[in-house]
Amino acid sequence: MTASARLTPATAALLLVPPLLWAGNAIVGRLMQGSIPPITFNFLRWVLAFALLLPLGAWAIGRRSPVWAHWRRFALLGLLSVALYNALQYMALKTSTPINVTLVAASMPVWMLLLGRVFYGVAVTRRAALGALFSLSGVVVVLTRGDWHQLRALQLVPGDAWMVAASITWAGYSWMLARPAPGSEPAEVRRDWAAFLLTQVTFGLMWSSVMTAGEWALLPTLPEGEHHLRWGWPLALSLLYVAVGPSLLAYRAWGAGVARVGPTVAGFFSNLTPLFAALMSATLLGEPPHLYHLAGFVLIVGGILVSSRR
């Protein structure tokens, strides 16, 4: 089926899976605050995902794999996606809510336009600029909690700033995927979703292990009887969820959905993540959404609708 195919109910159901799982990732990350340091949580998540991917794409990291001739590219992809983006998101959830985190992440079109113009020479159309302005306004509404007077003395909570950094990181990663240099990656690896993800996870774990070691070196000393890592069924089930759901199932469903209807239509579904996060937060965390969340969501989605219209 081509990328211009009509959006069928089956494809729509497929594209609903990733934002639902991504919203769940934000909720689980928030729930696990206090049970495990955020960078360690990210590291263990991808260790499990690596173990699950290995039977599907082990050939891609074997001794004779063509990947090793392009190790610099895959090392950078793994750094931006596996190591940095996910770790920054979990760090954001220490002080920010899942609703805020997912709404700030929906500002991605702004950073995509900026990075595309600066590093890839992609022209910014008037419609795209207008859409980016709408999306950026939505992010400002969320960050100011709906009070425009706070712009004069805006003080971001650390989580909001971490999520902005994560969004910029993911925008850079997305451009690297969309505009690979000729001959920069083996075609047989790129065609195999499991092998392609496994190569990124392999290099990402190398970066993440260094970051985790640094995190533990900087953790404060706790009083006797207290621990930074609290093992138990809640943590084990959370790790299993984020390793299987947001890491593997969402990636696979997203790739299949984009292949059916193209990235523009699929992009609308990704912006359902804040809505799902709001519903889950109200149900599981007792963090009901506010009117400024709704206003921010409307502006962000409106911006994407404006920028993607032909």
PDB file of N, CA, C and O in Angstrom, residues 11-28 30-31 89 93 97-103 106 241 246 250 253-254 266-289 293-294 297-298 301:
ATOM      1  N   THR A  11      -6.159   1.272   9.735  1.00  0.00           N
ATOM      2  CA  THR A  11      -4.938   2.073   9.829  1.00  0.00           C
ATOM      3  C   THR A  11      -5.050   3.098  10.954  1.00  0.00           C
ATOM      4  O   THR A  11      -4.086   3.358  11.675  1.00  0.00           O
ATOM      5  N   ALA A  12      -6.236   3.691  11.105  1.00  0.00           N
ATOM      6  CA  ALA A  12      -6.445   4.637  12.202  1.00  0.00           C
ATOM      7  C   ALA A  12      -6.237   3.949  13.554  1.00  0.00           C
ATOM      8  O   ALA A  12      -5.604   4.520  14.462  1.00  0.00           O
ATOM      9  N   ALA A  13      -6.750   2.735  13.686  1.00  0.00           N
ATOM     10  CA  ALA A  13      -6.553   1.988  14.934  1.00  0.00           C
ATOM     11  C   ALA A  13      -5.076   1.709  15.162  1.00  0.00           C
ATOM     12  O   ALA A  13      -4.584   1.795  16.287  1.00  0.00           O
ATOM     13  N   LEU A  14      -4.353   1.400  14.089  1.00  0.00           N
ATOM     14  CA  LEU A  14      -2.912   1.152  14.201  1.00  0.00           C
ATOM     15  C   LEU A  14      -2.175   2.398  14.672  1.00  0.00           C
ATOM     16  O   LEU A  14      -1.283   2.333  15.523  1.00  0.00           O
ATOM     17  N   LEU A  15      -2.562   3.557  14.151  1.00  0.00           N
ATOM     18  CA  LEU A  15      -1.891   4.809  14.505  1.00  0.00           C
ATOM     19  C   LEU A  15      -2.324   5.350  15.867  1.00  0.00           C
ATOM     20  O   LEU A  15      -1.697   6.284  16.384  1.00  0.00           O
ATOM     21  N   LEU A  16      -3.379   4.804  16.431  1.00  0.00           N
ATOM     22  CA  LEU A  16      -3.761   5.193  17.792  1.00  0.00           C
ATOM     23  C   LEU A  16      -2.876   4.511  18.841  1.00  0.00           C
ATOM     24  O   LEU A  16      -2.776   4.983  19.971  1.00  0.00           O
ATOM     25  N   VAL A  17      -2.246   3.407  18.461  1.00  0.00           N
ATOM     26  CA  VAL A  17      -1.432   2.648  19.414  1.00  0.00           C
ATOM     27  C   VAL A  17      -0.227   3.449  19.916  1.00  0.00           C
ATOM     28  O   VAL A  17      -0.006   3.542  21.137  1.00  0.00           O
ATOM     29  N   PRO A  18       0.595   4.062  19.035  1.00  0.00           N
ATOM     30  CA  PRO A  18       1.778   4.767  19.532  1.00  0.00           C
ATOM     31  C   PRO A  18       1.487   5.905  20.515  1.00  0.00           C
ATOM     32  O   PRO A  18       2.086   5.938  21.600  1.00  0.00           O
ATOM     33  N   PRO A  19       0.568   6.856  20.206  1.00  0.00           N
ATOM     34  CA  PRO A  19       0.336   7.921  21.188  1.00  0.00           C
ATOM     35  C   PRO A  19      -0.206   7.400  22.521  1.00  0.00           C
ATOM     36  O   PRO A  19       0.101   7.955  23.575  1.00  0.00           O
ATOM     37  N   LEU A  20      -0.989   6.342  22.474  1.00  0.00           N
ATOM     38  CA  LEU A  20      -1.488   5.760  23.711  1.00  0.00           C
ATOM     39  C   LEU A  20      -0.336   5.193  24.547  1.00  0.00           C
ATOM     40  O   LEU A  20      -0.262   5.407  25.765  1.00  0.00           O
ATOM     41  N   LEU A  21       0.583   4.508  23.897  1.00  0.00           N
ATOM     42  CA  LEU A  21       1.734   3.938  24.600  1.00  0.00           C
ATOM     43  C   LEU A  21       2.697   5.028  25.060  1.00  0.00           C
ATOM     44  O   LEU A  21       3.297   4.930  26.135  1.00  0.00           O
ATOM     45  N   TRP A  22       2.872   6.071  24.243  1.00  0.00           N
ATOM     46  CA  TRP A  22       3.754   7.172  24.637  1.00  0.00           C
ATOM     47  C   TRP A  22       3.188   7.931  25.838  1.00  0.00           C
ATOM     48  O   TRP A  22       3.942   8.360  26.719  1.00  0.00           O
ATOM     49  N   ALA A  23       1.883   8.110  25.862  1.00  0.00           N
ATOM     50  CA  ALA A  23       1.264   8.743  27.021  1.00  0.00           C
ATOM     51  C   ALA A  23       1.454   7.873  28.259  1.00  0.00           C
ATOM     52  O   ALA A  23       1.758   8.369  29.350  1.00  0.00           O
ATOM     53  N   GLY A  24       1.288   6.568  28.094  1.00  0.00           N
ATOM     54  CA  GLY A  24       1.535   5.656  29.205  1.00  0.00           C
ATOM     55  C   GLY A  24       2.965   5.711  29.687  1.00  0.00           C
ATOM     56  O   GLY A  24       3.238   5.587  30.890  1.00  0.00           O
ATOM     57  N   ASN A  25       3.893   5.939  28.769  1.00  0.00           N
ATOM     58  CA  ASN A  25       5.300   6.072  29.152  1.00  0.00           C
ATOM     59  C   ASN A  25       5.509   7.261  30.088  1.00  0.00           C
ATOM     60  O   ASN A  25       6.248   7.178  31.074  1.00  0.00           O
ATOM     61  N   ALA A  26       4.842   8.375  29.766  1.00  0.00           N
ATOM     62  CA  ALA A  26       4.955   9.558  30.626  1.00  0.00           C
ATOM     63  C   ALA A  26       4.339   9.301  32.001  1.00  0.00           C
ATOM     64  O   ALA A  26       4.886   9.729  33.031  1.00  0.00           O
ATOM     65  N   ILE A  27       3.220   8.600  32.032  1.00  0.00           N
ATOM     66  CA  ILE A  27       2.574   8.302  33.311  1.00  0.00           C
ATOM     67  C   ILE A  27       3.460   7.384  34.159  1.00  0.00           C
ATOM     68  O   ILE A  27       3.671   7.618  35.355  1.00  0.00           O
ATOM     69  N   VAL A  28       3.975   6.324  33.535  1.00  0.00           N
ATOM     70  CA  VAL A  28       4.833   5.382  34.271  1.00  0.00           C
ATOM     71  C   VAL A  28       6.098   6.074  34.751  1.00  0.00           C
ATOM     72  O   VAL A  28       6.544   5.862  35.885  1.00  0.00           O
ATOM     73  N   ARG A  30       6.418   9.126  35.580  1.00  0.00           N
ATOM     74  CA  ARG A  30       6.045   9.948  36.732  1.00  0.00           C
ATOM     75  C   ARG A  30       5.832   9.084  37.979  1.00  0.00           C
ATOM     76  O   ARG A  30       6.270   9.433  39.075  1.00  0.00           O
ATOM     77  N   LEU A  31       5.182   7.945  37.795  1.00  0.00           N
ATOM     78  CA  LEU A  31       4.901   7.059  38.931  1.00  0.00           C
ATOM     79  C   LEU A  31       6.178   6.514  39.552  1.00  0.00           C
ATOM     80  O   LEU A  31       6.242   6.262  40.759  1.00  0.00           O
ATOM     81  N   GLN A  89      13.508  13.000  29.004  1.00  0.00           N
ATOM     82  CA  GLN A  89      12.080  12.931  29.300  1.00  0.00           C
ATOM     83  C   GLN A  89      11.834  12.453  30.729  1.00  0.00           C
ATOM     84  O   GLN A  89      10.997  13.019  31.444  1.00  0.00           O
ATOM     85  N   LEU A  93      10.153  14.497  34.058  1.00  0.00           N
ATOM     86  CA  LEU A  93       9.019  14.034  34.858  1.00  0.00           C
ATOM     87  C   LEU A  93       9.287  14.082  36.361  1.00  0.00           C
ATOM     88  O   LEU A  93       8.373  13.848  37.150  1.00  0.00           O
ATOM     89  N   THR A  97       4.608  17.619  35.165  1.00  0.00           N
ATOM     90  CA  THR A  97       3.545  16.620  35.071  1.00  0.00           C
ATOM     91  C   THR A  97       3.561  15.959  33.690  1.00  0.00           C
ATOM     92  O   THR A  97       4.069  16.545  32.723  1.00  0.00           O
ATOM     93  N   PRO A  98       2.978  14.773  33.566  1.00  0.00           N
ATOM     94  CA  PRO A  98       2.884  14.134  32.245  1.00  0.00           C
ATOM     95  C   PRO A  98       2.159  14.994  31.217  1.00  0.00           C
ATOM     96  O   PRO A  98       2.491  14.968  30.035  1.00  0.00           O
ATOM     97  N   ILE A  99       1.155  15.765  31.661  1.00  0.00           N
ATOM     98  CA  ILE A  99       0.427  16.616  30.714  1.00  0.00           C
ATOM     99  C   ILE A  99       1.360  17.678  30.149  1.00  0.00           C
ATOM    100  O   ILE A  99       1.438  17.899  28.946  1.00  0.00           O
ATOM    101  N   ASN A 100       2.085  18.361  31.046  1.00  0.00           N
ATOM    102  CA  ASN A 100       3.013  19.388  30.591  1.00  0.00           C
ATOM    103  C   ASN A 100       4.086  18.806  29.681  1.00  0.00           C
ATOM    104  O   ASN A 100       4.438  19.379  28.639  1.00  0.00           O
ATOM    105  N   VAL A 101       4.634  17.671  30.088  1.00  0.00           N
ATOM    106  CA  VAL A 101       5.723  17.061  29.325  1.00  0.00           C
ATOM    107  C   VAL A 101       5.277  16.718  27.914  1.00  0.00           C
ATOM    108  O   VAL A 101       5.972  17.000  26.932  1.00  0.00           O
ATOM    109  N   THR A 102       4.101  16.103  27.777  1.00  0.00           N
ATOM    110  CA  THR A 102       3.641  15.704  26.446  1.00  0.00           C
ATOM    111  C   THR A 102       3.212  16.910  25.606  1.00  0.00           C
ATOM    112  O   THR A 102       3.355  16.900  24.386  1.00  0.00           O
ATOM    113  N   LEU A 103       2.699  17.950  26.249  1.00  0.00           N
ATOM    114  CA  LEU A 103       2.344  19.153  25.502  1.00  0.00           C
ATOM    115  C   LEU A 103       3.587  19.878  25.004  1.00  0.00           C
ATOM    116  O   LEU A 103       3.631  20.346  23.864  1.00  0.00           O
ATOM    117  N   ALA A 106       4.943  18.322  22.051  1.00  0.00           N
ATOM    118  CA  ALA A 106       4.171  18.574  20.835  1.00  0.00           C
ATOM    119  C   ALA A 106       4.638  19.832  20.110  1.00  0.00           C
ATOM    120  O   ALA A 106       4.109  20.166  19.047  1.00  0.00           O
ATOM    121  N   TYR A 241       6.838  -2.720  30.926  1.00  0.00           N
ATOM    122  CA  TYR A 241       5.933  -1.942  30.079  1.00  0.00           C
ATOM    123  C   TYR A 241       6.702  -1.005  29.144  1.00  0.00           C
ATOM    124  O   TYR A 241       6.451  -0.982  27.930  1.00  0.00           O
ATOM    125  N   PRO A 246       6.294   1.411  24.701  1.00  0.00           N
ATOM    126  CA  PRO A 246       6.836   2.576  24.001  1.00  0.00           C
ATOM    127  C   PRO A 246       8.084   2.280  23.181  1.00  0.00           C
ATOM    128  O   PRO A 246       8.353   2.973  22.201  1.00  0.00           O
ATOM    129  N   ALA A 250       5.212   0.506  19.938  1.00  0.00           N
ATOM    130  CA  ALA A 250       4.907   1.823  19.376  1.00  0.00           C
ATOM    131  C   ALA A 250       5.761   2.083  18.138  1.00  0.00           C
ATOM    132  O   ALA A 250       5.275   2.620  17.127  1.00  0.00           O
ATOM    133  N   ALA A 253       4.334  -0.111  15.269  1.00  0.00           N
ATOM    134  CA  ALA A 253       3.034   0.363  14.795  1.00  0.00           C
ATOM    135  C   ALA A 253       3.174   1.690  14.056  1.00  0.00           C
ATOM    136  O   ALA A 253       2.512   1.921  13.031  1.00  0.00           O
ATOM    137  N   TRP A 254       4.036   2.554  14.550  1.00  0.00           N
ATOM    138  CA  TRP A 254       4.243   3.852  13.914  1.00  0.00           C
ATOM    139  C   TRP A 254       4.833   3.683  12.519  1.00  0.00           C
ATOM    140  O   TRP A 254       4.376   4.298  11.556  1.00  0.00           O
ATOM    141  N   ALA A 266      -0.009  10.760   9.604  1.00  0.00           N
ATOM    142  CA  ALA A 266       0.389  10.100  10.846  1.00  0.00           C
ATOM    143  C   ALA A 266       0.743  11.120  11.916  1.00  0.00           C
ATOM    144  O   ALA A 266       0.501  10.902  13.108  1.00  0.00           O
ATOM    145  N   GLY A 267       1.319  12.254  11.501  1.00  0.00           N
ATOM    146  CA  GLY A 267       1.720  13.272  12.464  1.00  0.00           C
ATOM    147  C   GLY A 267       0.574  13.793  13.303  1.00  0.00           C
ATOM    148  O   GLY A 267       0.747  14.163  14.466  1.00  0.00           O
ATOM    149  N   PHE A 268      -0.637  13.835  12.713  1.00  0.00           N
ATOM    150  CA  PHE A 268      -1.793  14.282  13.488  1.00  0.00           C
ATOM    151  C   PHE A 268      -2.058  13.358  14.670  1.00  0.00           C
ATOM    152  O   PHE A 268      -2.456  13.794  15.746  1.00  0.00           O
ATOM    153  N   PHE A 269      -1.824  12.073  14.483  1.00  0.00           N
ATOM    154  CA  PHE A 269      -2.090  11.114  15.551  1.00  0.00           C
ATOM    155  C   PHE A 269      -1.108  11.277  16.706  1.00  0.00           C
ATOM    156  O   PHE A 269      -1.472  11.065  17.862  1.00  0.00           O
ATOM    157  N   SER A 270       0.138  11.660  16.416  1.00  0.00           N
ATOM    158  CA  SER A 270       1.130  11.811  17.494  1.00  0.00           C
ATOM    159  C   SER A 270       0.698  12.886  18.477  1.00  0.00           C
ATOM    160  O   SER A 270       1.063  12.844  19.657  1.00  0.00           O
ATOM    161  N   ASN A 271      -0.082  13.853  18.007  1.00  0.00           N
ATOM    162  CA  ASN A 271      -0.508  14.935  18.892  1.00  0.00           C
ATOM    163  C   ASN A 271      -1.714  14.564  19.743  1.00  0.00           C
ATOM    164  O   ASN A 271      -2.246  15.412  20.475  1.00  0.00           O
ATOM    165  N   LEU A 272      -2.129  13.314  19.658  1.00  0.00           N
ATOM    166  CA  LEU A 272      -3.116  12.809  20.612  1.00  0.00           C
ATOM    167  C   LEU A 272      -2.459  12.408  21.931  1.00  0.00           C
ATOM    168  O   LEU A 272      -3.155  12.175  22.915  1.00  0.00           O
ATOM    169  N   THR A 273      -1.131  12.346  21.942  1.00  0.00           N
ATOM    170  CA  THR A 273      -0.415  11.948  23.157  1.00  0.00           C
ATOM    171  C   THR A 273      -0.779  12.816  24.360  1.00  0.00           C
ATOM    172  O   THR A 273      -1.061  12.283  25.443  1.00  0.00           O
ATOM    173  N   PRO A 274      -0.784  14.167  24.233  1.00  0.00           N
ATOM    174  CA  PRO A 274      -1.176  14.974  25.404  1.00  0.00           C
ATOM    175  C   PRO A 274      -2.592  14.693  25.886  1.00  0.00           C
ATOM    176  O   PRO A 274      -2.852  14.721  27.091  1.00  0.00           O
ATOM    177  N   LEU A 275      -3.505  14.439  24.948  1.00  0.00           N
ATOM    178  CA  LEU A 275      -4.880  14.143  25.348  1.00  0.00           C
ATOM    179  C   LEU A 275      -4.943  12.849  26.152  1.00  0.00           C
ATOM    180  O   LEU A 275      -5.559  12.786  27.220  1.00  0.00           O
ATOM    181  N   PHE A 276      -4.273  11.802  25.656  1.00  0.00           N
ATOM    182  CA  PHE A 276      -4.250  10.541  26.387  1.00  0.00           C
ATOM    183  C   PHE A 276      -3.557  10.714  27.740  1.00  0.00           C
ATOM    184  O   PHE A 276      -3.978  10.132  28.742  1.00  0.00           O
ATOM    185  N   ALA A 277      -2.484  11.509  27.762  1.00  0.00           N
ATOM    186  CA  ALA A 277      -1.767  11.737  29.021  1.00  0.00           C
ATOM    187  C   ALA A 277      -2.652  12.456  30.029  1.00  0.00           C
ATOM    188  O   ALA A 277      -2.618  12.161  31.229  1.00  0.00           O
ATOM    189  N   ALA A 278      -3.457  13.412  29.547  1.00  0.00           N
ATOM    190  CA  ALA A 278      -4.366  14.134  30.450  1.00  0.00           C
ATOM    191  C   ALA A 278      -5.398  13.190  31.045  1.00  0.00           C
ATOM    192  O   ALA A 278      -5.690  13.241  32.245  1.00  0.00           O
ATOM    193  N   LEU A 279      -5.965  12.339  30.205  1.00  0.00           N
ATOM    194  CA  LEU A 279      -6.969  11.391  30.695  1.00  0.00           C
ATOM    195  C   LEU A 279      -6.366  10.400  31.694  1.00  0.00           C
ATOM    196  O   LEU A 279      -6.959  10.101  32.731  1.00  0.00           O
ATOM    197  N   MET A 280      -5.174   9.913  31.394  1.00  0.00           N
ATOM    198  CA  MET A 280      -4.520   8.968  32.301  1.00  0.00           C
ATOM    199  C   MET A 280      -4.114   9.644  33.604  1.00  0.00           C
ATOM    200  O   MET A 280      -4.202   9.057  34.684  1.00  0.00           O
ATOM    201  N   SER A 281      -3.630  10.889  33.508  1.00  0.00           N
ATOM    202  CA  SER A 281      -3.213  11.608  34.709  1.00  0.00           C
ATOM    203  C   SER A 281      -4.385  11.813  35.652  1.00  0.00           C
ATOM    204  O   SER A 281      -4.264  11.659  36.872  1.00  0.00           O
ATOM    205  N   ALA A 282      -5.523  12.193  35.082  1.00  0.00           N
ATOM    206  CA  ALA A 282      -6.704  12.417  35.915  1.00  0.00           C
ATOM    207  C   ALA A 282      -7.157  11.128  36.592  1.00  0.00           C
ATOM    208  O   ALA A 282      -7.599  11.126  37.744  1.00  0.00           O
ATOM    209  N   THR A 283      -6.991  10.009  35.889  1.00  0.00           N
ATOM    210  CA  THR A 283      -7.462   8.725  36.413  1.00  0.00           C
ATOM    211  C   THR A 283      -6.474   8.110  37.404  1.00  0.00           C
ATOM    212  O   THR A 283      -6.874   7.629  38.482  1.00  0.00           O
ATOM    213  N   LEU A 284      -5.182   8.129  37.057  1.00  0.00           N
ATOM    214  CA  LEU A 284      -4.189   7.381  37.823  1.00  0.00           C
ATOM    215  C   LEU A 284      -3.389   8.229  38.801  1.00  0.00           C
ATOM    216  O   LEU A 284      -2.951   7.729  39.835  1.00  0.00           O
ATOM    217  N   LEU A 285      -3.178   9.505  38.475  1.00  0.00           N
ATOM    218  CA  LEU A 285      -2.304  10.334  39.305  1.00  0.00           C
ATOM    219  C   LEU A 285      -3.044  11.407  40.089  1.00  0.00           C
ATOM    220  O   LEU A 285      -2.435  12.101  40.900  1.00  0.00           O
ATOM    221  N   GLY A 286      -4.317  11.569  39.821  1.00  0.00           N
ATOM    222  CA  GLY A 286      -5.043  12.638  40.505  1.00  0.00           C
ATOM    223  C   GLY A 286      -4.567  14.014  40.097  1.00  0.00           C
ATOM    224  O   GLY A 286      -4.614  14.954  40.885  1.00  0.00           O
ATOM    225  N   GLU A 287      -4.106  14.154  38.843  1.00  0.00           N
ATOM    226  CA  GLU A 287      -3.623  15.436  38.330  1.00  0.00           C
ATOM    227  C   GLU A 287      -4.546  15.867  37.190  1.00  0.00           C
ATOM    228  O   GLU A 287      -4.249  15.657  36.018  1.00  0.00           O
ATOM    229  N   PRO A 288      -5.699  16.438  37.507  1.00  0.00           N
ATOM    230  CA  PRO A 288      -6.664  16.785  36.461  1.00  0.00           C
ATOM    231  C   PRO A 288      -6.128  17.890  35.556  1.00  0.00           C
ATOM    232  O   PRO A 288      -5.385  18.766  35.997  1.00  0.00           O
ATOM    233  N   PRO A 289      -6.505  17.865  34.280  1.00  0.00           N
ATOM    234  CA  PRO A 289      -6.085  18.938  33.370  1.00  0.00           C
ATOM    235  C   PRO A 289      -6.787  20.243  33.700  1.00  0.00           C
ATOM    236  O   PRO A 289      -7.873  20.258  34.282  1.00  0.00           O
ATOM    237  N   HIS A 293      -4.244  23.871  29.795  1.00  0.00           N
ATOM    238  CA  HIS A 293      -3.807  22.685  29.061  1.00  0.00           C
ATOM    239  C   HIS A 293      -4.619  22.527  27.770  1.00  0.00           C
ATOM    240  O   HIS A 293      -4.064  22.220  26.708  1.00  0.00           O
ATOM    241  N   LEU A 294      -5.942  22.736  27.878  1.00  0.00           N
ATOM    242  CA  LEU A 294      -6.800  22.637  26.699  1.00  0.00           C
ATOM    243  C   LEU A 294      -6.430  23.701  25.670  1.00  0.00           C
ATOM    244  O   LEU A 294      -6.334  23.415  24.468  1.00  0.00           O
ATOM    245  N   PHE A 297      -3.206  22.746  23.990  1.00  0.00           N
ATOM    246  CA  PHE A 297      -3.418  21.623  23.074  1.00  0.00           C
ATOM    247  C   PHE A 297      -4.059  22.101  21.770  1.00  0.00           C
ATOM    248  O   PHE A 297      -3.637  21.711  20.673  1.00  0.00           O
ATOM    249  N   VAL A 298      -5.064  22.965  21.878  1.00  0.00           N
ATOM    250  CA  VAL A 298      -5.755  23.473  20.687  1.00  0.00           C
ATOM    251  C   VAL A 298      -4.794  24.259  19.812  1.00  0.00           C
ATOM    252  O   VAL A 298      -4.762  24.112  18.580  1.00  0.00           O
ATOM    253  N   VAL A 301      -2.137  21.720  18.126  1.00  0.00           N
ATOM    254  CA  VAL A 301      -2.724  20.944  17.032  1.00  0.00           C
ATOM    255  C   VAL A 301      -3.141  21.858  15.887  1.00  0.00           C
ATOM    256  O   VAL A 301      -2.965  21.534  14.702  1.00  0.00           O
TER     257      VAL A 301
END
